[in-house]
């Protein structure tokens, strides 16, 4: 399984569609030609029921594969899926529509493709027809017409093509794109949504957007999900970024780890916007075949825009807390240089850890070099958890073996620029496993922090065996990682520590951790549904 497609909340049920290879736990080029839309449902975003695939390749406009798309609920009543179809083995792409056969079925098990497919053809001047995919959720423009955007490469430039329709069935391309930028040559898995700075309430794109709202354009490219904040110019039907970075290495990321093709939707049940993504395996092809599955989806997150209007904030949906058991709590800890504090009393292979760090002084912050922004991973490698610093590194060591030969370090290091503090957050996998054939990078990203006033730097890490999702500074920065230590194979447990390796003493005012129960996630196997 890979990319999330068309998440939605409809009549009391959450639906998650996703790219699924029914032929096996692998993703070579040929398997892409037979992708279907897997389908799971839930009432709480945590426990899921697996259903039969919703869409399969069986018409000329998707005969070689049903790729990613979106779901839109028209006027709160009619769900519609719009998705990319492969029409041949050269991966030429068009856009199709499917409707539920029976809206009274709470699970919307069966979907029917409309007879007018494909509703959007790939006949556009300068278009690379094999790079024309992943239509967005629809929104209503100022003229009352529906809009969608489709990711494309046009004349070698990454482009969000814009289309409009009266009925969501017949589409006309608007000559001017929603946005284009020559920093990238192809955009896929687009997401476009409105946010109000400083408010964690979500906005429904099919309703009137309030004055003062910003818009976010998210693109997926080069295994990264990046986004731009700006305004939607209603008169010109254009997205106008607040700032433009010509070098895409400086674009802000949704997540700095293995987190790709994210998709958000408006959750009308709780009035929030929820996002989650595909986290690919980073073990070997043979490992995936042996275990019989490959690919997971991250824990759903609430997403909103910080009060400064620049930074998206993400936090695990509150429903995940229903899995917490066996809480442990420590207060008033103090970590001096070289200290390790072992966190005991929980299942360290399935855990939720929240910890606050408070440096006792801000005088020893090292000088920040702006060139590091181009390659945070390199800085995480060179200034790793073993390298003494001024303020930091401090954080968590997780999934550690008895002798620390295996461990993953999630940590912070504080730097001082001319007028502000910059924090580097790393999730370092280079010593995560003794197993061969794994991809074990040091992920990392920078964020600004008002250390003089905020003082406490928070870290929340969710560990679900091979999946490690970390949220720094209340969700200002997120890093998802996949790790495969021998402890997971042997099921012997592992150690967890809070640590400090900087010269500045760091207080830990609060450390809370829980074991996490296993969610009821249903998996298709051999044509039947079994509990995982």
PDB file of N, CA and C in Angstrom, residues 420-461:
ATOM      1  N   UNK A 420      17.682  35.770  16.677  1.00  0.00           N
ATOM      2  CA  UNK A 420      16.747  34.762  17.171  1.00  0.00           C
ATOM      3  C   UNK A 420      17.472  33.455  17.420  1.00  0.00           C
ATOM      4  N   UNK A 421      16.758  32.553  18.063  1.00  0.00           N
ATOM      5  CA  UNK A 421      17.283  31.220  18.301  1.00  0.00           C
ATOM      6  C   UNK A 421      16.715  30.262  17.251  1.00  0.00           C
ATOM      7  N   UNK A 422      17.569  29.388  16.780  1.00  0.00           N
ATOM      8  CA  UNK A 422      17.206  28.378  15.798  1.00  0.00           C
ATOM      9  C   UNK A 422      17.499  27.017  16.427  1.00  0.00           C
ATOM     10  N   UNK A 423      16.533  26.113  16.341  1.00  0.00           N
ATOM     11  CA  UNK A 423      16.706  24.778  16.935  1.00  0.00           C
ATOM     12  C   UNK A 423      16.740  23.739  15.823  1.00  0.00           C
ATOM     13  N   UNK A 424      17.702  22.859  15.923  1.00  0.00           N
ATOM     14  CA  UNK A 424      17.796  21.697  15.034  1.00  0.00           C
ATOM     15  C   UNK A 424      17.202  20.497  15.752  1.00  0.00           C
ATOM     16  N   UNK A 425      16.225  19.856  15.115  1.00  0.00           N
ATOM     17  CA  UNK A 425      15.668  18.607  15.637  1.00  0.00           C
ATOM     18  C   UNK A 425      16.090  17.475  14.720  1.00  0.00           C
ATOM     19  N   UNK A 426      16.578  16.396  15.301  1.00  0.00           N
ATOM     20  CA  UNK A 426      17.059  15.249  14.534  1.00  0.00           C
ATOM     21  C   UNK A 426      16.381  13.974  15.004  1.00  0.00           C
ATOM     22  N   UNK A 427      16.210  13.063  14.076  1.00  0.00           N
ATOM     23  CA  UNK A 427      15.827  11.679  14.366  1.00  0.00           C
ATOM     24  C   UNK A 427      16.859  10.819  13.662  1.00  0.00           C
ATOM     25  N   UNK A 428      17.833  10.354  14.428  1.00  0.00           N
ATOM     26  CA  UNK A 428      19.032   9.735  13.874  1.00  0.00           C
ATOM     27  C   UNK A 428      18.908   8.220  13.916  1.00  0.00           C
ATOM     28  N   UNK A 429      18.823   7.617  12.726  1.00  0.00           N
ATOM     29  CA  UNK A 429      18.610   6.168  12.608  1.00  0.00           C
ATOM     30  C   UNK A 429      19.894   5.398  12.319  1.00  0.00           C
ATOM     31  N   UNK A 430      21.028   6.061  12.275  1.00  0.00           N
ATOM     32  CA  UNK A 430      22.235   5.410  11.774  1.00  0.00           C
ATOM     33  C   UNK A 430      22.704   4.248  12.657  1.00  0.00           C
ATOM     34  N   UNK A 431      22.316   4.260  13.932  1.00  0.00           N
ATOM     35  CA  UNK A 431      22.663   3.148  14.807  1.00  0.00           C
ATOM     36  C   UNK A 431      21.402   2.406  15.283  1.00  0.00           C
ATOM     37  N   UNK A 432      20.343   2.513  14.499  1.00  0.00           N
ATOM     38  CA  UNK A 432      19.055   1.972  14.928  1.00  0.00           C
ATOM     39  C   UNK A 432      18.990   0.456  14.855  1.00  0.00           C
ATOM     40  N   UNK A 433      19.837  -0.161  14.025  1.00  0.00           N
ATOM     41  CA  UNK A 433      19.744  -1.613  13.845  1.00  0.00           C
ATOM     42  C   UNK A 433      21.083  -2.187  13.403  1.00  0.00           C
ATOM     43  N   UNK A 434      21.323  -3.419  13.833  1.00  0.00           N
ATOM     44  CA  UNK A 434      22.491  -4.166  13.376  1.00  0.00           C
ATOM     45  C   UNK A 434      22.182  -4.978  12.124  1.00  0.00           C
ATOM     46  N   UNK A 435      20.928  -4.978  11.715  1.00  0.00           N
ATOM     47  CA  UNK A 435      20.545  -5.741  10.538  1.00  0.00           C
ATOM     48  C   UNK A 435      21.100  -5.099   9.279  1.00  0.00           C
ATOM     49  N   UNK A 436      21.529  -5.887   8.298  1.00  0.00           N
ATOM     50  CA  UNK A 436      22.055  -5.319   7.050  1.00  0.00           C
ATOM     51  C   UNK A 436      20.924  -4.940   6.097  1.00  0.00           C
ATOM     52  N   UNK A 437      21.268  -4.160   5.096  1.00  0.00           N
ATOM     53  CA  UNK A 437      20.337  -3.864   4.010  1.00  0.00           C
ATOM     54  C   UNK A 437      19.250  -2.873   4.341  1.00  0.00           C
ATOM     55  N   UNK A 438      19.429  -2.041   5.373  1.00  0.00           N
ATOM     56  CA  UNK A 438      18.417  -1.072   5.770  1.00  0.00           C
ATOM     57  C   UNK A 438      18.824   0.337   5.348  1.00  0.00           C
ATOM     58  N   UNK A 439      17.830   1.180   5.154  1.00  0.00           N
ATOM     59  CA  UNK A 439      18.071   2.596   4.923  1.00  0.00           C
ATOM     60  C   UNK A 439      17.978   3.300   6.268  1.00  0.00           C
ATOM     61  N   UNK A 440      19.101   3.818   6.771  1.00  0.00           N
ATOM     62  CA  UNK A 440      19.140   4.378   8.124  1.00  0.00           C
ATOM     63  C   UNK A 440      19.754   5.769   8.092  1.00  0.00           C
ATOM     64  N   UNK A 441      19.017   6.761   7.641  1.00  0.00           N
ATOM     65  CA  UNK A 441      19.551   8.124   7.585  1.00  0.00           C
ATOM     66  C   UNK A 441      19.448   8.832   8.935  1.00  0.00           C
ATOM     67  N   UNK A 442      19.982  10.028   8.975  1.00  0.00           N
ATOM     68  CA  UNK A 442      19.739  10.957  10.079  1.00  0.00           C
ATOM     69  C   UNK A 442      18.818  12.048   9.541  1.00  0.00           C
ATOM     70  N   UNK A 443      17.534  11.977   9.898  1.00  0.00           N
ATOM     71  CA  UNK A 443      16.575  12.988   9.455  1.00  0.00           C
ATOM     72  C   UNK A 443      16.724  14.239  10.320  1.00  0.00           C
ATOM     73  N   UNK A 444      16.364  15.383   9.761  1.00  0.00           N
ATOM     74  CA  UNK A 444      16.432  16.588  10.576  1.00  0.00           C
ATOM     75  C   UNK A 444      15.823  17.798   9.916  1.00  0.00           C
ATOM     76  N   UNK A 445      15.512  18.793  10.737  1.00  0.00           N
ATOM     77  CA  UNK A 445      14.981  20.060  10.259  1.00  0.00           C
ATOM     78  C   UNK A 445      15.184  21.144  11.296  1.00  0.00           C
ATOM     79  N   UNK A 446      15.155  22.396  10.854  1.00  0.00           N
ATOM     80  CA  UNK A 446      15.323  23.547  11.734  1.00  0.00           C
ATOM     81  C   UNK A 446      13.995  24.247  11.961  1.00  0.00           C
ATOM     82  N   UNK A 447      13.864  24.889  13.120  1.00  0.00           N
ATOM     83  CA  UNK A 447      12.723  25.770  13.345  1.00  0.00           C
ATOM     84  C   UNK A 447      13.138  26.899  14.277  1.00  0.00           C
ATOM     85  N   UNK A 448      12.464  28.048  14.116  1.00  0.00           N
ATOM     86  CA  UNK A 448      12.732  29.196  14.978  1.00  0.00           C
ATOM     87  C   UNK A 448      12.018  29.006  16.313  1.00  0.00           C
ATOM     88  N   UNK A 449      12.646  29.531  17.376  1.00  0.00           N
ATOM     89  CA  UNK A 449      12.056  29.361  18.708  1.00  0.00           C
ATOM     90  C   UNK A 449      12.424  30.558  19.582  1.00  0.00           C
ATOM     91  N   UNK A 450      11.424  31.100  20.272  1.00  0.00           N
ATOM     92  CA  UNK A 450      11.638  32.225  21.181  1.00  0.00           C
ATOM     93  C   UNK A 450      12.052  31.670  22.548  1.00  0.00           C
ATOM     94  N   UNK A 451      13.321  31.330  22.663  1.00  0.00           N
ATOM     95  CA  UNK A 451      13.803  30.645  23.860  1.00  0.00           C
ATOM     96  C   UNK A 451      13.730  31.537  25.089  1.00  0.00           C
ATOM     97  N   UNK A 452      13.916  32.839  24.920  1.00  0.00           N
ATOM     98  CA  UNK A 452      13.910  33.742  26.068  1.00  0.00           C
ATOM     99  C   UNK A 452      12.541  33.784  26.739  1.00  0.00           C
ATOM    100  N   UNK A 453      11.477  33.686  25.947  1.00  0.00           N
ATOM    101  CA  UNK A 453      10.125  33.798  26.505  1.00  0.00           C
ATOM    102  C   UNK A 453       9.449  32.443  26.698  1.00  0.00           C
ATOM    103  N   UNK A 454       9.609  31.524  25.758  1.00  0.00           N
ATOM    104  CA  UNK A 454       8.918  30.236  25.874  1.00  0.00           C
ATOM    105  C   UNK A 454       9.640  29.270  26.809  1.00  0.00           C
ATOM    106  N   UNK A 455      10.974  29.317  26.817  1.00  0.00           N
ATOM    107  CA  UNK A 455      11.837  28.574  27.746  1.00  0.00           C
ATOM    108  C   UNK A 455      11.793  27.064  27.567  1.00  0.00           C
ATOM    109  N   UNK A 456      10.612  26.455  27.543  1.00  0.00           N
ATOM    110  CA  UNK A 456      10.510  24.995  27.484  1.00  0.00           C
ATOM    111  C   UNK A 456      10.387  24.517  26.040  1.00  0.00           C
ATOM    112  N   UNK A 457      11.175  23.523  25.704  1.00  0.00           N
ATOM    113  CA  UNK A 457      11.139  22.892  24.391  1.00  0.00           C
ATOM    114  C   UNK A 457      10.530  21.504  24.570  1.00  0.00           C
ATOM    115  N   UNK A 458       9.392  21.269  23.956  1.00  0.00           N
ATOM    116  CA  UNK A 458       8.675  20.014  24.179  1.00  0.00           C
ATOM    117  C   UNK A 458       8.986  18.999  23.082  1.00  0.00           C
ATOM    118  N   UNK A 459       8.883  17.735  23.452  1.00  0.00           N
ATOM    119  CA  UNK A 459       9.024  16.629  22.506  1.00  0.00           C
ATOM    120  C   UNK A 459       7.973  15.582  22.819  1.00  0.00           C
ATOM    121  N   UNK A 460       7.254  15.171  21.800  1.00  0.00           N
ATOM    122  CA  UNK A 460       6.347  14.025  21.934  1.00  0.00           C
ATOM    123  C   UNK A 460       6.748  12.998  20.883  1.00  0.00           C
ATOM    124  N   UNK A 461       6.975  11.775  21.331  1.00  0.00           N
ATOM    125  CA  UNK A 461       7.347  10.695  20.419  1.00  0.00           C
ATOM    126  C   UNK A 461       6.395   9.525  20.599  1.00  0.00           C
TER     127      UNK A 461
END
